C-alpha positions as MATLAB code, in Angstrom:
seq = 'MTRIRELLTHPAAEPAPDAAELATLVARWPWFAPVRTLHAAAGGGADARLELLAPWRAESSLKAAPVDLRALVSLSSDDVIDRFLREEDLRIVAGEGEPESEVLTEAQLDDEDEVVSEELAGIYLAQGLRDKAIAIYRKLSLLNPEKSVYFAELIDKIEKKQ';
ca = [
      15.104    8.718  -31.651;
      13.478   12.175  -30.647;
      10.806   11.105  -33.166;
       9.833    7.834  -31.186;
      10.441   10.178  -27.595;
       7.507   12.702  -29.263;
       5.485   10.024  -30.524;
       5.445    7.917  -26.760;
       5.144   11.027  -24.587;
       2.180   12.420  -27.015;
       0.653    9.784  -28.890;
      -2.497   12.023  -29.656;
      -0.186   14.799  -30.824;
      -0.261   16.155  -34.602;
       0.734   15.421  -36.658;
       0.055   11.750  -36.452;
       2.653    9.505  -37.576;
       1.913    7.502  -40.857;
       1.873    3.363  -41.355;
       5.082    3.893  -43.539;
       6.618    5.762  -40.826;
       5.778    3.615  -37.748;
       7.020    0.779  -40.069;
      10.316    2.260  -40.936;
      10.717    2.673  -37.068;
       9.581   -0.938  -36.300;
      12.138   -2.598  -39.245;
      14.759   -0.144  -37.455;
      13.915   -1.158  -33.638;
      12.197   -4.593  -33.891;
      12.697   -5.233  -30.197;
      11.105   -2.102  -29.128;
       7.509   -3.028  -27.997;
       6.020    0.670  -27.632;
       6.738    1.696  -31.445;
       5.261   -2.056  -32.375;
       2.356   -0.925  -30.244;
       1.841    2.464  -31.866;
       2.347    0.380  -35.564;
      -0.306   -1.932  -34.609;
      -2.797    0.876  -33.373;
      -2.224    3.021  -36.157;
      -2.584   -0.068  -38.843;
      -5.503   -1.533  -37.122;
      -4.313   -4.828  -36.542;
      -2.240   -7.110  -34.442;
       1.118   -7.280  -33.782;
       2.539  -10.923  -33.649;
       5.443  -10.207  -31.543;
       3.303   -8.408  -28.878;
       0.550  -11.132  -29.155;
       3.132  -13.790  -28.104;
       4.663  -11.377  -25.123;
       1.084  -10.599  -24.016;
       0.736  -12.752  -21.137;
       3.982  -12.204  -19.760;
       3.950   -8.235  -19.656;
       1.050   -5.851  -18.836;
      -1.051   -3.935  -21.203;
       0.650   -1.234  -22.721;
      -0.947    2.654  -21.845;
      -0.405    3.407  -25.535;
      -3.748    1.471  -25.813;
      -5.787    3.014  -23.107;
      -8.569    5.968  -23.935;
      -7.194    9.328  -23.609;
      -8.390   10.554  -20.374;
     -10.415   13.957  -20.293;
      -8.598   16.069  -18.055;
     -11.052   19.108  -17.846;
     -13.665   16.522  -16.784;
     -11.401   15.111  -13.740;
     -10.279   18.934  -12.301;
     -13.964   19.983  -12.614;
     -15.082   17.334  -10.299;
     -14.865   17.568   -6.539;
     -14.258   14.413   -4.422;
     -17.655   14.484   -3.079;
     -18.963   14.587   -6.992;
     -16.900   11.524   -7.514;
     -18.306    9.456   -4.520;
     -21.643   10.156   -4.953;
     -21.212    9.354   -8.937;
     -19.548    6.095   -7.773;
     -22.036    5.356   -5.225;
     -24.742    5.784   -7.852;
     -23.302    3.758  -10.590;
     -22.508    0.714   -8.492;
     -24.822    0.256   -4.904;
     -21.508   -0.514   -2.926;
     -22.864    0.873    0.382;
     -22.182   -1.792    2.964;
     -25.061   -2.529    4.919;
     -25.469   -4.979    7.788;
     -27.395   -7.532    6.756;
     -30.762   -9.124    8.813;
     -29.671  -11.056   11.938;
     -26.374   -9.545   12.394;
     -25.609   -8.145   15.611;
     -25.241   -4.181   15.272;
     -21.982   -3.526   17.377;
     -19.523   -0.137   17.574;
     -16.136   -0.650   15.757;
     -13.325    0.160   17.941;
     -10.666    2.186   16.278;
      -8.436    2.778   19.665;
      -8.351    0.419   22.425;
     -10.294    1.204   25.291;
      -8.278    0.935   28.475;
     -10.043    1.237   32.049;
      -8.108    3.250   34.512;
      -7.390   -0.293   36.346;
      -6.307   -1.371   33.328;
      -2.568   -1.187   32.842;
      -0.369   -2.201   29.551;
       2.507   -4.698   31.007;
       5.173   -6.015   29.039;
       8.858   -7.212   29.244;
       9.735   -4.508   26.915;
       8.143   -1.591   29.105;
       9.715   -2.783   32.035;
      13.031   -2.634   30.048;
      12.185    1.094   29.081;
      11.458    1.894   32.835;
      14.996    0.330   33.771;
      17.085    2.086   31.075;
      15.302    5.482   32.381;
      16.510    4.484   35.652;
      12.713    3.615   37.333;
      13.460    0.801   38.721;
      10.627    0.845   41.106;
       7.895    0.994   38.215;
      10.056   -1.751   36.570;
       9.923   -3.938   39.492;
       6.107   -3.642   39.774;
       5.698   -4.348   35.919;
       7.722   -7.458   36.530;
       5.518   -8.629   39.423;
       2.421   -8.294   37.501;
       4.247  -10.222   34.464;
       4.728  -12.809   36.731;
       1.304  -12.910   37.972;
      -0.195  -12.856   34.732;
       2.316  -15.623   33.387;
       2.964  -17.845   36.386;
       5.010  -20.394   33.971;
       7.639  -17.669   33.996;
       7.372  -16.428   37.699;
      10.647  -18.073   38.381;
      12.614  -15.747   35.169;
      10.573  -12.645   36.688;
      11.517  -13.201   40.240;
      15.466  -13.553   39.400;
      15.032  -10.208   37.185;
      13.017   -8.346   40.202;
      16.076   -9.766   42.532;
      18.943   -8.144   40.250;
      17.273   -5.172   40.223;
      16.658   -5.058   44.177;
      20.313   -5.798   44.378;
      21.898   -2.767   42.244;
      19.796   -0.426   44.244;
];
């Protein structure tokens, strides 16, 4: 089992496993897909069981090309972005006839605009700020006339508690 662990964690390590050793491992553990993948890669052929299960599982990382770590470390993030943009021109450019408007990342509220919600009124009540809660309920009553009776009852309860 130690040899399998070595083969799976360092597939490019020397000495490379020979086909006979891998065939022995496949015979001993026929259900273990990583050993079958190594055996298929070493033998140059396809494994029938792996091909049968291929549609239901992801591609094995043992089949992936080795990554050159020195090349990855030597590049800065700006180099990677520049190379990406050179290889495929994926810049986002506004098409003709499209309106050019600024994309807002935060809500812009004027001093006149105030955020009002039942949750905020409840928070004010929990903090003991009854006047602020009543003011919010009055604004909500104006904004939502269909719930004005509900808000009037809440305002009345708050005022009676004072």
